[in-house]
XYZ file of C-alpha atoms in Angstrom:
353
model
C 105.324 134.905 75.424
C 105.842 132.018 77.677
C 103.667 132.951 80.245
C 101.017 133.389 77.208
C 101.875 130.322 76.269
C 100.506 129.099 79.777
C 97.143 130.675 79.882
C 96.639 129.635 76.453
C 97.081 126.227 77.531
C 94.486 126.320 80.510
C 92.078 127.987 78.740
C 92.389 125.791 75.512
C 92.734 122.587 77.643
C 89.357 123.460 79.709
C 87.517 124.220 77.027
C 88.309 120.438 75.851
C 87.130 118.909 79.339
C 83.707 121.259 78.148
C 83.216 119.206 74.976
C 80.229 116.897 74.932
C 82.325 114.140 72.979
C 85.279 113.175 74.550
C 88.006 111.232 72.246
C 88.410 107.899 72.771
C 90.569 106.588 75.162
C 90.679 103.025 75.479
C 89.490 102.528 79.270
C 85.385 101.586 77.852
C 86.935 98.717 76.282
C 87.917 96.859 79.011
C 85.376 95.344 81.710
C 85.606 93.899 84.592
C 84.074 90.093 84.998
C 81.563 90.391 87.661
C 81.730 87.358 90.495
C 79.061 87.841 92.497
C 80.164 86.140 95.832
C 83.997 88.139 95.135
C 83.309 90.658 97.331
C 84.989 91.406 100.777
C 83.856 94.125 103.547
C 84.991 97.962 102.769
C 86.700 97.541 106.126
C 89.275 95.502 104.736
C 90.452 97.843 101.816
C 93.528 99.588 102.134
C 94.608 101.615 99.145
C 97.814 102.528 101.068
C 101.239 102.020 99.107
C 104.908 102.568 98.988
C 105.781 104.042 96.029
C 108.616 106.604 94.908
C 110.530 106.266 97.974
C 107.358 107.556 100.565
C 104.246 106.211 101.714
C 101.101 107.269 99.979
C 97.897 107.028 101.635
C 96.167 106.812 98.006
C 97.329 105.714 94.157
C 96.130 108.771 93.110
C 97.598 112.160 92.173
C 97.245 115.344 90.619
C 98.706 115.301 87.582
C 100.870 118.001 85.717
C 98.878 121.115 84.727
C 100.333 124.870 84.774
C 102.310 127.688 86.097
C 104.135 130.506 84.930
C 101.649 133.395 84.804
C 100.108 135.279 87.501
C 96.434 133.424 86.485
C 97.842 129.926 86.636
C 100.077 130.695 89.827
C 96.605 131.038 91.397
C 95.647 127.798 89.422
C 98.410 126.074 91.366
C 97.475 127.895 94.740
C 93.610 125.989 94.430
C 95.486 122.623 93.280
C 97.569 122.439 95.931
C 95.312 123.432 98.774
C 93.156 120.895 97.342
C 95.474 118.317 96.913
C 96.384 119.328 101.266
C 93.173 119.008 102.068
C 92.589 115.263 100.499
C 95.819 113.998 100.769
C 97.031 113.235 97.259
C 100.392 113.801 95.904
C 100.523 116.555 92.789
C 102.824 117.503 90.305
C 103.814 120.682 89.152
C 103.492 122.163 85.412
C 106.229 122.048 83.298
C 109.159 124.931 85.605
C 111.495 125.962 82.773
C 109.584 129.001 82.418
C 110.390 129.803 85.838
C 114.078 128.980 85.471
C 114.253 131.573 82.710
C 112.348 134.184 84.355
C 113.073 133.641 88.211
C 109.981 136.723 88.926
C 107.510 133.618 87.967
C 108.910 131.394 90.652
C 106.575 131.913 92.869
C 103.592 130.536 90.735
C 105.324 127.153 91.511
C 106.540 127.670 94.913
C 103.126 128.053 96.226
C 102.281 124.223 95.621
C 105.269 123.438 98.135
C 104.192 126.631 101.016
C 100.132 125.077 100.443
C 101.229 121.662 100.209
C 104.275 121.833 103.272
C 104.101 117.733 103.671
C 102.378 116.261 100.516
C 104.468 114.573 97.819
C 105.758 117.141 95.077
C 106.469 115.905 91.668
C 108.750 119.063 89.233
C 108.223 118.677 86.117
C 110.846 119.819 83.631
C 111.438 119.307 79.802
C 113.521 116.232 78.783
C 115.986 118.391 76.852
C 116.432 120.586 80.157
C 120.265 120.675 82.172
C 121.555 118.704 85.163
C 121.577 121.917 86.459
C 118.210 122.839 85.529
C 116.880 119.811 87.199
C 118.234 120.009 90.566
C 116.837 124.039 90.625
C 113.566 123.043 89.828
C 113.570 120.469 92.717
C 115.004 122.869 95.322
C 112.145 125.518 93.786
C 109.350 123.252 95.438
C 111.427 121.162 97.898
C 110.358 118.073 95.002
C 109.789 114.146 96.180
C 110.637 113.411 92.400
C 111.427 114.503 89.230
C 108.686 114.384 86.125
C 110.753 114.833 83.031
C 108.284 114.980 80.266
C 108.767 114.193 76.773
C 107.030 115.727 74.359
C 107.863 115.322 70.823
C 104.552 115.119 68.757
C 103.649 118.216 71.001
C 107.049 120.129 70.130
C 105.828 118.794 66.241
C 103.001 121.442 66.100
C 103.615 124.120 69.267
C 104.413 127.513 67.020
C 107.228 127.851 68.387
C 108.291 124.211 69.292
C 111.854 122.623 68.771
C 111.963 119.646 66.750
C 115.564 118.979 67.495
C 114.595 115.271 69.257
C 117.987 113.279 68.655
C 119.622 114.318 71.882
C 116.789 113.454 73.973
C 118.222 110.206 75.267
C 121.405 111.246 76.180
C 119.840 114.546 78.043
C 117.358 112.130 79.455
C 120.764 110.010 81.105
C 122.507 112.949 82.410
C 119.359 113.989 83.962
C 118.767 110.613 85.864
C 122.517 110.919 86.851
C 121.923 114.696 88.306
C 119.304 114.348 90.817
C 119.064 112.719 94.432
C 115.244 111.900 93.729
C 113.615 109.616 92.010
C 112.878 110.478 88.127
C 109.994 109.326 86.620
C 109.083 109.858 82.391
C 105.734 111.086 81.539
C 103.919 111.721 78.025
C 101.873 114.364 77.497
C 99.266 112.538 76.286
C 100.488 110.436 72.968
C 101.942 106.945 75.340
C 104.678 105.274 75.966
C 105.681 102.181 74.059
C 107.176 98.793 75.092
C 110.133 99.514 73.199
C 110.206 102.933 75.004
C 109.667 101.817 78.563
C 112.395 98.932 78.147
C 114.880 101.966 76.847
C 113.301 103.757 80.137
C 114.374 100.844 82.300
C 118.026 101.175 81.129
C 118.384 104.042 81.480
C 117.894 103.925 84.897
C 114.668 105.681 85.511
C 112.899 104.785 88.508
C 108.904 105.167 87.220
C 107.158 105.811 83.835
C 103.813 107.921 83.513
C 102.574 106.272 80.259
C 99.727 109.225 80.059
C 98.013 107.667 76.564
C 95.635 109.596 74.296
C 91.899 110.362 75.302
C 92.905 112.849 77.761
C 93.871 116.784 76.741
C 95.219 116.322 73.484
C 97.975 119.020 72.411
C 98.000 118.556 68.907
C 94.722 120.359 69.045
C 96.026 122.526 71.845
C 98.559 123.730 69.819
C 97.496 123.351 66.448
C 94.701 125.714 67.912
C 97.534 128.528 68.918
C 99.281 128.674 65.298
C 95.564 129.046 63.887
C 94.130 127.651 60.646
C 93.841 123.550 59.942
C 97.881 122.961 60.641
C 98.195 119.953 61.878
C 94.804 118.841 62.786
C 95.207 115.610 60.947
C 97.608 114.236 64.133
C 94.779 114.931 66.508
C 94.584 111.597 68.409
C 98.144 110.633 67.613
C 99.329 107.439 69.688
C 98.650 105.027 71.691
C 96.042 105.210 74.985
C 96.775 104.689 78.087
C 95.294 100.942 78.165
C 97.128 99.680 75.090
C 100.676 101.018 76.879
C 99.817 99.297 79.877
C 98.381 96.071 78.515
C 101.415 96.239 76.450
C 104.186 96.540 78.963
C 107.481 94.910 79.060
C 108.058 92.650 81.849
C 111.479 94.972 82.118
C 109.700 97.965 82.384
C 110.550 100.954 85.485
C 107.193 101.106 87.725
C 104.252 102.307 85.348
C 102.081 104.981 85.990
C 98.917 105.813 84.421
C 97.356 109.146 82.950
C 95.704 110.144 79.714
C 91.465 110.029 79.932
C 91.227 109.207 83.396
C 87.561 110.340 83.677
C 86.152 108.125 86.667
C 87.366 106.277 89.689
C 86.321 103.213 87.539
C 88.820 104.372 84.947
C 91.543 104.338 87.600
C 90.541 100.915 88.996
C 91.186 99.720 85.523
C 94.212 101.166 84.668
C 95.260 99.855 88.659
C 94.362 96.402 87.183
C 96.578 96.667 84.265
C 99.409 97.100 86.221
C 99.478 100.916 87.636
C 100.866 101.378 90.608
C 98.851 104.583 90.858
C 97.043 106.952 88.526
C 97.213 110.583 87.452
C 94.510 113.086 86.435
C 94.382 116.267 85.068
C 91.672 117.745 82.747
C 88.873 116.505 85.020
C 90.561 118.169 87.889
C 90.926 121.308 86.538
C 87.711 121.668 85.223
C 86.265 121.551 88.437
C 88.951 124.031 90.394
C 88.196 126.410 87.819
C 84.339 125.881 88.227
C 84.262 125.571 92.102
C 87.758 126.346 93.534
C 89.961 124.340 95.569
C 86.762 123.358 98.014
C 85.427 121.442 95.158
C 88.611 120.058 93.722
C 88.761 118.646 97.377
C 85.604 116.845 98.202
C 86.043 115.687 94.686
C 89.347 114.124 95.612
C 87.731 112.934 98.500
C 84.827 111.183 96.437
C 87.302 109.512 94.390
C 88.975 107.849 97.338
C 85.771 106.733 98.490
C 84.993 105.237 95.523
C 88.460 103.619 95.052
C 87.588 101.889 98.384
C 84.416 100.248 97.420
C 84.782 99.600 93.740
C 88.316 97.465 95.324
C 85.414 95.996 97.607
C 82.992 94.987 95.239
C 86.236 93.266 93.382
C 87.399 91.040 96.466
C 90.548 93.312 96.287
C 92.323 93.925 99.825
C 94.955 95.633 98.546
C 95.726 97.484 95.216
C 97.899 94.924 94.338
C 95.369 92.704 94.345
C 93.885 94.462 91.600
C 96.085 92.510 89.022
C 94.612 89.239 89.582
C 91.163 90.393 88.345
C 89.442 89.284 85.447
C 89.293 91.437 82.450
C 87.604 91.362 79.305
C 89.274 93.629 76.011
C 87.412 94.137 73.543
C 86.852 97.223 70.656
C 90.161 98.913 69.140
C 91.988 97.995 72.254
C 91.659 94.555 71.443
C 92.249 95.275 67.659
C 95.866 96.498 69.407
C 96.367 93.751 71.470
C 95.973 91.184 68.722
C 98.216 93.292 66.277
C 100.772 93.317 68.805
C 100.343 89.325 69.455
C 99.188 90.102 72.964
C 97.458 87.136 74.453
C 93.982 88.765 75.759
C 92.462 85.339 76.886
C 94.840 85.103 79.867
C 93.949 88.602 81.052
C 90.339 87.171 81.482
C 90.964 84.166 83.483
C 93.640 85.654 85.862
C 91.785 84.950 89.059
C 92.172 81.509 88.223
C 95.440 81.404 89.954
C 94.178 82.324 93.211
């Protein structure tokens, strides 16, 4: 059933990325102020970081997708090949499935014997064991350790537990289990303020805030148990944007995923305050349409880009991205002014150059 479970979740998450209307997901409201005479020579641009404990030649990765079947252990073959060829980090689908069923370990494993050098991200359930933890690491010789948390998700899977009171305790023991550095992802519903300052306490070292706009699994799942359900959560949460606009000053380093469709998209969610930037759906799509050569030149593309869109905004280095001027406007700004968020300052920010 698990490994079901997995397929079903390729094939119903593609066939999202296929839709001519994608769900909104905050990034179109904000814009970039354009100053023409901002710009600096390509030359200059370095997108290089050190984040996680390593150096990464790009703040960009391949976000959580699958495993557990014999399909999606070829899935995570093209990924990581891809993901060698380009050098990006990835991170594997959610392991449990192979900790229960040790025959399915080697649909994960491959990312680590394609990917010998790259940096590995498992990816286990919040509500998973110390133990748990430090065998998914060893599985794919991990760099860190994505616990996801998943409760709206858990709220309409079939089969889903709902049991979400011990999360934060299983989430401590976890960050006290492991040698690497843990970092929280969403599935695609966002992580608060409130939630990222808990986050911060609790010791974790980096949160994926991975809003809404991207693959949304109350469809996903509602789509499994069949019939309307719970189609009335579908776009449950906050985006990506309105997390990190909304940050705590407190909060562990912030990642960014959830309707990443663009480089542009990942240049703004850099501005807000993303150390680096996750995507999934897109990605797929095109390793199932083209393989893991087009996955790669894609990956490729998008570093390109990266470089001259950080041009065209005077922006040396990534972390010069944050001193940009952005406009907010639509429902994120709706957000923002609901939450007392002061959206003027966020336009005038290269002012303090």
């Amino acid at each position: 059933m698990s490994s079901e479970r997995k397929d079903d979740h390729v094939r119903l998450a593609a066939a999202q990325q296929d839709e001519a209307r994608i769900a909104s997901n905050g990034f179109d409201d904000v814009a970039f102020v354009h100053h023409a005479l901002a710009g600096i020579d390509a030359e200059r641009v370095s997108l290089a970081g050190d984040l996680l404990g390593a150096r990464w030649s790009v703040p960009l990765y391949v976000n959580a997708m699958t495993g557990g079947s014999e399909s999606t252990g070829r899935i995570n073959r093209d990924l990581a090949i891809a993901a060698r060829e380009a050098g990006v980090p990835l991170a594997s689908g959610s392991m449990s499935v192979a900790l229960e069923n040790p025959s399915l370990a080697s649909t994960f494993r491959v990312l680590r014997e394609e990917h010998p050098d790259g940096f590995l991200f498992a990816n286990l359930g919040v509500e998973r064991t110390p133990d748990d933890a430090r065998r998914a690491i060893d599985l794919i010789e991990a760099n860190a350790l994505q616990v996801h948390v998943n409760s709206v998700q858990e709220t309409v899977m079939p089969e889903g537990r709902r049991a979400f009171s011990s999360w934060q305790r299983s989430l401590e023991s976890l960050v006290a289990a492991v040698d690497v550095p843990v970092v929280v992802k969403e599935v695609g519903f966002g992580l608060s303020a409130r939630t990222l300052a808990l986050l911060a306490d609790l010791g974790v070292a980096a949160a994926d805030v991975s809003g809404r706009g991207g693959t949304d699994f109350v469809r996903v799942e509602n789509a499994r148990r069949g019939g309307e359900g719970y189609a009335y959560l579908a776009g449950w949460g906050q985006s990506a944007v309105e997390c990190l606009i909304d940050a705590p000053a407190s909060a562990p380093v912030l990642l960014a995923s959830g309707g990443v469709r663009t480089p542009l998209d990942a240049v703004r969610a850099l501005a807000l305050g993303a150390r680096a930037v996750g995507v999934s759906g897109p990605f797929l799509k095109t390793v199932l349409d083209g393989g893991p050569e087009a996955l790669a030149s894609r990956l490729v593309e998008w570093t390109t880009h990266l470089t001259a869109l950080s041009a065209l905004l005077g922006a040396a280095a990534t972390s010069d991205l944050v001193r940009t001027d952005l406009v907010v406007t639509g429902d994120t700004a709706d957000f923002c002014r609901a939450r007392g968020i002061d959206l003027a300052a966020l336009s005038r920010r290269s002012d303090a150059r």
